[in-house]
PDB file of C-alpha atoms and ligand atoms in Angstrom:
ATOM      1  CA  MET A1355     104.352 130.399  86.056  1.00 83.00           C
ATOM      2  CA  ARG A1356     102.787 127.140  84.900  1.00 90.00           C
ATOM      3  CA  GLN A1357     101.859 124.910  87.854  1.00 94.00           C
ATOM      4  CA  SER A1358      99.569 122.500  86.052  1.00 95.00           C
ATOM      5  CA  GLY A1359     101.288 119.490  84.536  1.00 96.00           C
ATOM      6  CA  SER A1360      98.261 118.536  82.428  1.00 96.00           C
ATOM      7  CA  PRO A1361      98.441 118.741  78.645  1.00 95.00           C
ATOM      8  CA  LYS A1362      97.857 122.419  77.737  1.00 93.00           C
ATOM      9  CA  GLU A1363      94.577 121.839  75.928  1.00 92.00           C
ATOM     10  CA  HIS A1364      93.193 119.488  78.613  1.00 96.00           C
ATOM     11  CA  SER A1365      90.040 120.695  80.328  1.00 95.00           C
ATOM     12  CA  PHE A1366      87.207 118.898  82.072  1.00 97.00           C
ATOM     13  CA  SER A1367      84.023 119.459  84.026  1.00 97.00           C
ATOM     14  CA  PRO A1368      81.611 117.339  86.051  1.00 97.00           C
ATOM     15  CA  ARG A1369      78.854 115.288  84.423  1.00 96.00           C
ATOM     16  CA  ARG A1370      75.591 114.645  86.195  1.00 94.00           C
ATOM     17  CA  PRO A1371      74.419 111.165  85.281  1.00 94.00           C
ATOM     18  CA  SER A1372      71.647 109.357  87.108  1.00 94.00           C
ATOM     19  CA  PHE A1373      71.508 105.643  87.817  1.00 95.00           C
ATOM     20  CA  ASP A1374      68.660 103.335  88.686  1.00 95.00           C
ATOM     21  CA  LEU A1375      70.385 100.602  90.667  1.00 97.00           C
ATOM     22  CA  GLU A1376      67.910  99.403  93.278  1.00 96.00           C
ATOM     23  CA  SER A1377      67.129  96.035  91.706  1.00 97.00           C
ATOM     24  CA  ALA A1378      70.805  95.355  90.903  1.00 98.00           C
ATOM     25  CA  LEU A1379      71.961  96.217  94.424  1.00 98.00           C
ATOM     26  CA  ALA A1380      69.522  93.768  95.977  1.00 98.00           C
ATOM     27  CA  HIS A1381      71.457  90.851  94.426  1.00 97.00           C
ATOM     28  CA  ASP A1382      74.971  89.655  93.696  1.00 98.00           C
ATOM     29  CA  TRP A1383      75.021  91.936  90.685  1.00 98.00           C
ATOM     30  CA  HIS A1384      78.472  90.898  89.463  1.00 98.00           C
ATOM     31  CA  GLY A1385      77.573  87.719  87.572  1.00 97.00           C
ATOM     32  CA  GLY A1386      76.203  86.114  90.744  1.00 97.00           C
ATOM     33  CA  SER A1387      79.638  86.235  92.399  1.00 98.00           C
ATOM     34  CA  ALA A1388      79.417  87.174  96.080  1.00 98.00           C
ATOM     35  CA  PHE A1389      83.122  88.102  96.213  1.00 98.00           C
ATOM     36  CA  ARG A1390      83.230  90.305  93.111  1.00 98.00           C
ATOM     37  CA  THR A1391      79.967  92.005  94.120  1.00 98.00           C
ATOM     38  CA  ALA A1392      81.269  92.640  97.648  1.00 98.00           C
ATOM     39  CA  TRP A1393      84.615  93.880  96.279  1.00 98.00           C
ATOM     40  CA  PHE A1394      82.999  96.636  94.224  1.00 98.00           C
ATOM     41  CA  ASN A1395      80.377  97.348  96.906  1.00 98.00           C
ATOM     42  CA  ALA A1396      83.192  97.739  99.454  1.00 98.00           C
ATOM     43  CA  LEU A1397      85.015 100.134  97.113  1.00 98.00           C
ATOM     44  CA  SER A1398      81.811 102.118  96.791  1.00 98.00           C
ATOM     45  CA  MET A1399      81.520 102.199 100.604  1.00 98.00           C
ATOM     46  CA  MET A1400      85.065 103.577 100.903  1.00 97.00           C
ATOM     47  CA  SER A1401      84.484 106.156  98.202  1.00 97.00           C
ATOM     48  CA  PRO A1402      82.623 109.007 100.012  1.00 97.00           C
ATOM     49  CA  TYR A1403      85.089 109.043 102.927  1.00 96.00           C
ATOM     50  CA  GLY A1404      88.071 109.039 100.599  1.00 96.00           C
ATOM     51  CA  GLU A1405      86.555 111.796  98.524  1.00 97.00           C
ATOM     52  CA  ARG A1406      85.784 113.948 101.574  1.00 97.00           C
ATOM     53  CA  PHE A1407      89.427 113.551 102.616  1.00 97.00           C
ATOM     54  CA  PHE A1408      90.726 114.434  99.115  1.00 98.00           C
ATOM     55  CA  ILE A1409      88.473 117.497  98.830  1.00 98.00           C
ATOM     56  CA  ASP A1410      89.550 118.842 102.231  1.00 97.00           C
ATOM     57  CA  SER A1411      93.246 118.164 101.578  1.00 97.00           C
ATOM     58  CA  VAL A1412      93.286 120.007  98.249  1.00 98.00           C
ATOM     59  CA  ASN A1413      91.131 122.853  99.592  1.00 97.00           C
ATOM     60  CA  GLU A1414      93.696 123.606 102.298  1.00 97.00           C
ATOM     61  CA  PHE A1415      96.306 124.513  99.666  1.00 97.00           C
ATOM     62  CA  ARG A1416      94.146 126.350  97.152  1.00 93.00           C
ATOM     63  CA  ASP A1417      95.752 129.700  97.944  1.00 91.00           C
ATOM     64  CA  ARG A1418      99.155 128.439  96.689  1.00 90.00           C
ATOM     65  CA  ILE A1419      97.869 128.249  93.144  1.00 96.00           C
ATOM     66  CA  GLU A1420      98.417 131.080  90.705  1.00 95.00           C
ATOM     67  CA  ASP A1421      98.348 129.253  87.392  1.00 96.00           C
ATOM     68  CA  PRO A1422      94.872 129.825  85.817  1.00 95.00           C
ATOM     69  CA  GLN A1423      94.853 126.322  84.308  1.00 96.00           C
ATOM     70  CA  LEU A1424      95.532 124.624  87.653  1.00 97.00           C
ATOM     71  CA  LYS A1425      93.026 126.939  89.350  1.00 97.00           C
ATOM     72  CA  SER A1426      90.248 125.861  87.021  1.00 97.00           C
ATOM     73  CA  GLU A1427      91.346 122.216  87.298  1.00 98.00           C
ATOM     74  CA  VAL A1428      91.094 122.423  91.094  1.00 98.00           C
ATOM     75  CA  GLN A1429      87.602 123.869  90.758  1.00 97.00           C
ATOM     76  CA  ALA A1430      86.522 121.060  88.407  1.00 98.00           C
ATOM     77  CA  PHE A1431      88.247 118.449  90.617  1.00 98.00           C
ATOM     78  CA  LEU A1432      86.282 119.635  93.669  1.00 98.00           C
ATOM     79  CA  MET A1433      83.018 119.530  91.738  1.00 98.00           C
ATOM     80  CA  GLN A1434      83.699 116.077  90.296  1.00 98.00           C
ATOM     81  CA  GLU A1435      84.687 114.591  93.659  1.00 98.00           C
ATOM     82  CA  THR A1436      81.676 116.182  95.355  1.00 98.00           C
ATOM     83  CA  ASN A1437      79.450 114.524  92.753  1.00 98.00           C
ATOM     84  CA  HIS A1438      81.157 111.167  93.261  1.00 98.00           C
ATOM     85  CA  LEU A1439      80.717 111.529  97.003  1.00 98.00           C
ATOM     86  CA  HIS A1440      76.965 112.165  96.723  1.00 97.00           C
ATOM     87  CA  GLN A1441      76.377 109.517  94.082  1.00 98.00           C
ATOM     88  CA  HIS A1442      78.191 106.792  96.049  1.00 98.00           C
ATOM     89  CA  LYS A1443      76.549 107.860  99.312  1.00 97.00           C
ATOM     90  CA  LYS A1444      73.166 107.363  97.672  1.00 97.00           C
ATOM     91  CA  VAL A1445      74.223 103.968  96.297  1.00 98.00           C
ATOM     92  CA  ASN A1446      75.634 102.919  99.680  1.00 98.00           C
ATOM     93  CA  GLU A1447      72.524 103.868 101.624  1.00 98.00           C
ATOM     94  CA  LEU A1448      70.370 102.010  99.129  1.00 98.00           C
ATOM     95  CA  LEU A1449      72.686  98.997  99.263  1.00 98.00           C
ATOM     96  CA  CYS A1450      72.539  98.837 103.072  1.00 98.00           C
ATOM     97  CA  SER A1451      68.783  99.165 103.093  1.00 98.00           C
ATOM     98  CA  VAL A1452      68.115  96.482 100.453  1.00 98.00           C
ATOM     99  CA  ARG A1453      70.716  94.007 101.725  1.00 98.00           C
ATOM    100  CA  GLY A1454      70.553  94.743 105.431  1.00 98.00           C
ATOM    101  CA  TYR A1455      74.222  95.715 105.907  1.00 98.00           C
ATOM    102  CA  ASP A1456      75.019  97.627 109.080  1.00 98.00           C
ATOM    103  CA  MET A1457      76.103 101.069 107.878  1.00 97.00           C
ATOM    104  CA  ARG A1458      77.340 102.090 111.331  1.00 97.00           C
ATOM    105  CA  ALA A1459      79.605  99.060 111.693  1.00 97.00           C
ATOM    106  CA  ILE A1460      80.978  99.796 108.237  1.00 97.00           C
ATOM    107  CA  GLU A1461      81.643 103.487 108.667  1.00 96.00           C
ATOM    108  CA  GLU A1462      82.671 103.903 112.310  1.00 97.00           C
ATOM    109  CA  PRO A1463      86.324 102.767 111.961  1.00 96.00           C
ATOM    110  CA  ILE A1464      86.689 104.842 108.774  1.00 96.00           C
ATOM    111  CA  LEU A1465      85.353 107.955 110.487  1.00 95.00           C
ATOM    112  CA  SER A1466      87.541 107.556 113.554  1.00 96.00           C
ATOM    113  CA  ARG A1467      90.624 106.953 111.391  1.00 94.00           C
ATOM    114  CA  ALA A1468      89.791 110.060 109.349  1.00 94.00           C
ATOM    115  CA  GLU A1469      89.424 112.100 112.535  1.00 95.00           C
ATOM    116  CA  TRP A1470      92.727 110.778 113.904  1.00 96.00           C
ATOM    117  CA  THR A1471      94.487 111.610 110.633  1.00 95.00           C
ATOM    118  CA  LYS A1472      93.111 115.140 110.606  1.00 94.00           C
ATOM    119  CA  LYS A1473      94.381 115.747 114.145  1.00 97.00           C
ATOM    120  CA  ASN A1474      97.762 114.040 113.918  1.00 97.00           C
ATOM    121  CA  VAL A1475      98.980 114.228 110.339  1.00 96.00           C
ATOM    122  CA  PRO A1476     100.261 117.558 108.950  1.00 97.00           C
ATOM    123  CA  ALA A1477      98.251 119.044 106.083  1.00 97.00           C
ATOM    124  CA  ILE A1478     101.100 118.601 103.584  1.00 97.00           C
ATOM    125  CA  ARG A1479     101.253 114.861 104.306  1.00 97.00           C
ATOM    126  CA  ARG A1480      97.493 114.577 103.960  1.00 97.00           C
ATOM    127  CA  LEU A1481      97.892 116.217 100.573  1.00 98.00           C
ATOM    128  CA  ALA A1482     100.652 113.732  99.698  1.00 98.00           C
ATOM    129  CA  GLY A1483      98.256 110.936 100.707  1.00 97.00           C
ATOM    130  CA  THR A1484      95.629 112.423  98.438  1.00 98.00           C
ATOM    131  CA  ALA A1485      98.049 112.603  95.492  1.00 98.00           C
ATOM    132  CA  ALA A1486      99.084 108.987  96.148  1.00 98.00           C
ATOM    133  CA  ASN A1487      95.530 107.684  96.388  1.00 97.00           C
ATOM    134  CA  GLU A1488      94.498 109.629  93.319  1.00 98.00           C
ATOM    135  CA  HIS A1489      97.341 107.916  91.486  1.00 98.00           C
ATOM    136  CA  LEU A1490      96.260 104.473  92.711  1.00 98.00           C
ATOM    137  CA  THR A1491      92.684 105.233  91.651  1.00 98.00           C
ATOM    138  CA  ALA A1492      93.786 106.489  88.229  1.00 98.00           C
ATOM    139  CA  VAL A1493      95.881 103.358  87.668  1.00 98.00           C
ATOM    140  CA  LEU A1494      93.013 101.031  88.626  1.00 98.00           C
ATOM    141  CA  VAL A1495      90.418 102.800  86.501  1.00 98.00           C
ATOM    142  CA  ALA A1496      92.715 103.132  83.483  1.00 98.00           C
ATOM    143  CA  ASP A1497      93.256  99.376  83.677  1.00 98.00           C
ATOM    144  CA  MET A1498      89.491  98.847  83.930  1.00 98.00           C
ATOM    145  CA  LEU A1499      88.788 101.021  80.871  1.00 97.00           C
ATOM    146  CA  ARG A1500      91.705  99.749  78.806  1.00 97.00           C
ATOM    147  CA  HIS A1501      90.943  96.056  79.158  1.00 97.00           C
ATOM    148  CA  ASN A1502      87.175  96.222  79.471  1.00 95.00           C
ATOM    149  CA  ASP A1503      87.067  92.899  81.332  1.00 97.00           C
ATOM    150  CA  SER A1504      86.313  93.979  84.915  1.00 97.00           C
ATOM    151  CA  PHE A1505      82.535  93.797  84.476  1.00 98.00           C
ATOM    152  CA  ILE A1506      82.018  90.723  82.323  1.00 97.00           C
ATOM    153  CA  GLY A1507      78.668  89.258  83.411  1.00 97.00           C
ATOM    154  CA  ALA A1508      77.896  92.235  85.665  1.00 98.00           C
ATOM    155  CA  ASP A1509      74.785  94.399  85.783  1.00 98.00           C
ATOM    156  CA  PRO A1510      75.231  97.056  83.047  1.00 97.00           C
ATOM    157  CA  GLY A1511      73.968  99.889  85.285  1.00 97.00           C
ATOM    158  CA  MET A1512      76.598  99.113  87.928  1.00 98.00           C
ATOM    159  CA  ALA A1513      79.275  98.943  85.243  1.00 98.00           C
ATOM    160  CA  ASP A1514      78.116 102.345  83.947  1.00 97.00           C
ATOM    161  CA  LEU A1515      78.449 103.847  87.444  1.00 98.00           C
ATOM    162  CA  TRP A1516      82.069 102.701  87.682  1.00 98.00           C
ATOM    163  CA  TYR A1517      82.937 103.723  84.119  1.00 98.00           C
ATOM    164  CA  TRP A1518      81.566 107.228  84.707  1.00 98.00           C
ATOM    165  CA  HIS A1519      83.508 107.543  87.962  1.00 98.00           C
ATOM    166  CA  GLY A1520      86.614 106.110  86.292  1.00 98.00           C
ATOM    167  CA  ILE A1521      86.553 108.553  83.378  1.00 98.00           C
ATOM    168  CA  GLU A1522      86.419 111.545  85.709  1.00 98.00           C
ATOM    169  CA  GLU A1523      89.251 110.094  87.805  1.00 98.00           C
ATOM    170  CA  ILE A1524      91.407 110.007  84.676  1.00 98.00           C
ATOM    171  CA  GLU A1525      90.440 113.561  83.773  1.00 98.00           C
ATOM    172  CA  HIS A1526      91.531 114.986  87.130  1.00 98.00           C
ATOM    173  CA  LYS A1527      94.312 112.530  87.923  1.00 98.00           C
ATOM    174  CA  SER A1528      97.083 115.121  88.193  1.00 98.00           C
ATOM    175  CA  VAL A1529      95.285 117.822  90.188  1.00 98.00           C
ATOM    176  CA  ALA A1530      96.253 116.742  93.726  1.00 98.00           C
ATOM    177  CA  PHE A1531      99.773 115.928  92.510  1.00 98.00           C
ATOM    178  CA  ASP A1532     100.226 119.378  90.936  1.00 98.00           C
ATOM    179  CA  VAL A1533      98.872 121.113  94.046  1.00 98.00           C
ATOM    180  CA  TYR A1534     101.339 119.066  96.106  1.00 98.00           C
ATOM    181  CA  GLN A1535     104.175 120.229  93.848  1.00 97.00           C
ATOM    182  CA  ALA A1536     102.936 123.833  94.078  1.00 96.00           C
ATOM    183  CA  ALA A1537     102.959 123.519  97.880  1.00 96.00           C
ATOM    184  CA  GLU A1538     106.572 122.320  97.669  1.00 96.00           C
ATOM    185  CA  GLY A1539     105.851 118.910  99.145  1.00 97.00           C
ATOM    186  CA  SER A1540     108.913 116.682  99.404  1.00 97.00           C
ATOM    187  CA  LEU A1541     109.743 113.552  97.415  1.00 97.00           C
ATOM    188  CA  LYS A1542     110.474 111.701 100.668  1.00 97.00           C
ATOM    189  CA  ASP A1543     106.981 112.365 102.066  1.00 96.00           C
ATOM    190  CA  ARG A1544     105.376 111.471  98.759  1.00 96.00           C
ATOM    191  CA  ARG A1545     107.091 108.080  98.757  1.00 96.00           C
ATOM    192  CA  LEU A1546     106.449 107.346 102.418  1.00 95.00           C
ATOM    193  CA  VAL A1547     102.816 108.312 102.339  1.00 96.00           C
ATOM    194  CA  GLN A1548     102.081 106.226  99.238  1.00 96.00           C
ATOM    195  CA  ILE A1549     102.802 103.032 101.157  1.00 93.00           C
ATOM    196  CA  PHE A1550     100.708 104.058 104.203  1.00 92.00           C
ATOM    197  CA  GLY A1551      97.874 105.356 102.020  1.00 93.00           C
ATOM    198  CA  THR A1552      97.670 102.108 100.074  1.00 94.00           C
ATOM    199  CA  VAL A1553      97.776  99.962 103.220  1.00 95.00           C
ATOM    200  CA  PHE A1554      94.903 102.008 104.721  1.00 93.00           C
ATOM    201  CA  PHE A1555      92.923 101.839 101.501  1.00 95.00           C
ATOM    202  CA  LEU A1556      93.299  98.087 100.950  1.00 96.00           C
ATOM    203  CA  SER A1557      92.857  97.110 104.606  1.00 96.00           C
ATOM    204  CA  GLY A1558      89.724  99.288 104.775  1.00 96.00           C
ATOM    205  CA  THR A1559      88.292  97.752 101.616  1.00 98.00           C
ATOM    206  CA  PHE A1560      88.956  94.169 102.735  1.00 98.00           C
ATOM    207  CA  ARG A1561      87.450  94.863 106.164  1.00 98.00           C
ATOM    208  CA  ILE A1562      84.178  95.948 104.545  1.00 98.00           C
ATOM    209  CA  LEU A1563      84.289  93.080 102.060  1.00 98.00           C
ATOM    210  CA  ARG A1564      84.619  90.623 104.971  1.00 98.00           C
ATOM    211  CA  LEU A1565      81.680  92.233 106.804  1.00 98.00           C
ATOM    212  CA  MET A1566      79.525  91.905 103.708  1.00 98.00           C
ATOM    213  CA  LEU A1567      80.484  88.281 103.023  1.00 98.00           C
ATOM    214  CA  LYS A1568      79.878  87.445 106.696  1.00 98.00           C
ATOM    215  CA  HIS A1569      76.427  89.020 106.583  1.00 98.00           C
ATOM    216  CA  ASP A1570      75.645  87.038 103.404  1.00 98.00           C
ATOM    217  CA  GLY A1571      76.865  83.761 104.955  1.00 98.00           C
ATOM    218  CA  LYS A1572      79.734  83.469 102.451  1.00 98.00           C
ATOM    219  CA  LEU A1573      82.700  84.423 104.621  1.00 98.00           C
ATOM    220  CA  TRP A1574      83.987  80.849 104.850  1.00 98.00           C
ATOM    221  CA  SER A1575      83.226  79.879 101.278  1.00 98.00           C
ATOM    222  CA  LEU A1576      86.519  78.681  99.812  1.00 98.00           C
ATOM    223  CA  ARG A1577      84.966  78.823  96.353  1.00 97.00           C
ATOM    224  CA  GLU A1578      84.204  82.548  96.708  1.00 98.00           C
ATOM    225  CA  TRP A1579      87.690  83.386  98.011  1.00 98.00           C
ATOM    226  CA  LEU A1580      89.406  81.373  95.290  1.00 98.00           C
ATOM    227  CA  SER A1581      87.357  83.005  92.569  1.00 97.00           C
ATOM    228  CA  GLY A1582      88.005  86.412  94.194  1.00 98.00           C
ATOM    229  CA  PHE A1583      91.743  85.718  94.298  1.00 98.00           C
ATOM    230  CA  LYS A1584      91.612  84.760  90.627  1.00 98.00           C
ATOM    231  CA  PHE A1585      89.732  87.954  89.743  1.00 98.00           C
ATOM    232  CA  LEU A1586      92.186  90.199  91.597  1.00 98.00           C
ATOM    233  CA  PHE A1587      95.507  88.488  90.854  1.00 98.00           C
ATOM    234  CA  VAL A1588      95.225  85.970  88.001  1.00 98.00           C
ATOM    235  CA  LYS A1589      92.528  86.504  85.390  1.00 96.00           C
ATOM    236  CA  PRO A1590      91.783  89.271  84.679  1.00 97.00           C
ATOM    237  CA  GLY A1591      94.100  90.147  87.601  1.00 98.00           C
ATOM    238  CA  VAL A1592      92.933  93.710  88.180  1.00 97.00           C
ATOM    239  CA  LEU A1593      95.351  94.302  91.082  1.00 97.00           C
ATOM    240  CA  ARG A1594      98.247  92.386  89.531  1.00 98.00           C
ATOM    241  CA  ARG A1595      98.059  94.419  86.311  1.00 98.00           C
ATOM    242  CA  ALA A1596      98.068  97.672  88.290  1.00 97.00           C
ATOM    243  CA  CYS A1597     101.353  96.913  90.107  1.00 96.00           C
ATOM    244  CA  ILE A1598     103.913  98.303  87.636  1.00 97.00           C
ATOM    245  CA  PRO A1599     102.123 101.608  86.904  1.00 97.00           C
ATOM    246  CA  TYR A1600     101.339 101.973  90.618  1.00 97.00           C
ATOM    247  CA  PHE A1601     105.038 101.915  91.585  1.00 97.00           C
ATOM    248  CA  ARG A1602     105.910 104.636  89.041  1.00 98.00           C
ATOM    249  CA  PHE A1603     104.698 107.094  91.682  1.00 98.00           C
ATOM    250  CA  LEU A1604     107.966 106.394  93.543  1.00 97.00           C
ATOM    251  CA  GLN A1605     110.087 107.719  90.656  1.00 97.00           C
ATOM    252  CA  LYS A1606     111.706 111.074  91.240  1.00 97.00           C
ATOM    253  CA  ASP A1607     110.486 112.625  87.982  1.00 97.00           C
ATOM    254  CA  PHE A1608     107.039 111.008  88.060  1.00 98.00           C
ATOM    255  CA  HIS A1609     104.035 112.900  86.740  1.00 98.00           C
ATOM    256  CA  PRO A1610     100.543 111.397  86.230  1.00 98.00           C
ATOM    257  CA  TRP A1611     100.368 112.667  82.629  1.00 98.00           C
ATOM    258  CA  HIS A1612     103.536 110.854  81.573  1.00 98.00           C
ATOM    259  CA  ASP A1613     100.941 108.221  80.824  1.00 97.00           C
ATOM    260  CA  ASP A1614      98.670 110.156  78.484  1.00 97.00           C
ATOM    261  CA  ASP A1615      95.535 108.032  78.414  1.00 96.00           C
ATOM    262  CA  ARG A1616      93.064 110.657  77.233  1.00 97.00           C
ATOM    263  CA  TYR A1617      92.103 108.306  74.407  1.00 98.00           C
ATOM    264  CA  LEU A1618      90.166 106.293  77.035  1.00 98.00           C
ATOM    265  CA  ILE A1619      87.994 109.355  77.699  1.00 98.00           C
ATOM    266  CA  GLU A1620      87.416 109.897  73.972  1.00 97.00           C
ATOM    267  CA  GLU A1621      86.513 106.238  73.417  1.00 97.00           C
ATOM    268  CA  TRP A1622      84.080 106.238  76.343  1.00 97.00           C
ATOM    269  CA  GLU A1623      82.435 109.490  75.188  1.00 96.00           C
ATOM    270  CA  ALA A1624      82.065 108.121  71.631  1.00 96.00           C
ATOM    271  CA  LYS A1625      80.475 104.923  72.953  1.00 93.00           C
ATOM    272  CA  ARG A1626      78.120 106.898  75.188  1.00 89.00           C
ATOM    273  CA  GLN A1627      76.963 109.115  72.334  1.00 88.00           C
ATOM    274  CA  SER A1628      76.355 106.205  69.987  1.00 88.00           C
ATOM    275  CA  SER A1629      74.279 104.246  72.525  1.00 79.00           C
TER     276      SER A1629
HETATM  277 FE1  FE2 B2651      86.125 110.182  92.774  1.00 73.33          FE
HETATM  278 FE1  FE2 B2652      89.722 111.544  92.276  1.00 73.33          FE
END
């Protein structure tokens, strides 16, 4: 029985790029904007904890998978997310050391929330949360790659880090969802958990962003917050543009590959080979 909902000929594996980001991380690398820099730095800070959670959630249901395609997709998913986890951990440690951010203050609430979730939330709901967050991630990165306007004025190395991560998120975007379907997760849980998952994700990101701006003495800068609001909701409006595709996850017959955006992977690969 086919359990993978990916296109039949779709296959992927992890890449192992390396990045030299020390000098970029020491500054407001996103065009000198404290808000935009802190936004992406906060996302990077969230990344390893999210990825640990996703890896563990999918791992718990591996034995439900019989379809060879989904089996190999799960394997590649775990390897890709493990790479993302290590790469972002390295970036985050470097960032905290060059900018003086307090890693413990950043990570403690995330770790205790993760521990609470592990103890109190059933495995199937954690898997639903993983599928939902993987969808949110896929929507955000597809928007980033499609419009190519998220990193105007930014350090090219930092942009490359996010493009690499984004491409792999598109490649494995249906894995957690298909495992959730194979584990006979319910539509009701999937819908409910999407809302909670997104609230946790956004509140966590904004908490870190605030800590960073406070440390940099920019927390009360109206100029920074207005330009940040513009970036997220007006122009380019990276969160605003993601709204409609994000809510498709609530549809009964939703599947991540209903939006076949593999052309973004091909375009990125072609660009990478020609540079
Ligand atoms: Fe990832
Ligand atoms: Fe992912």
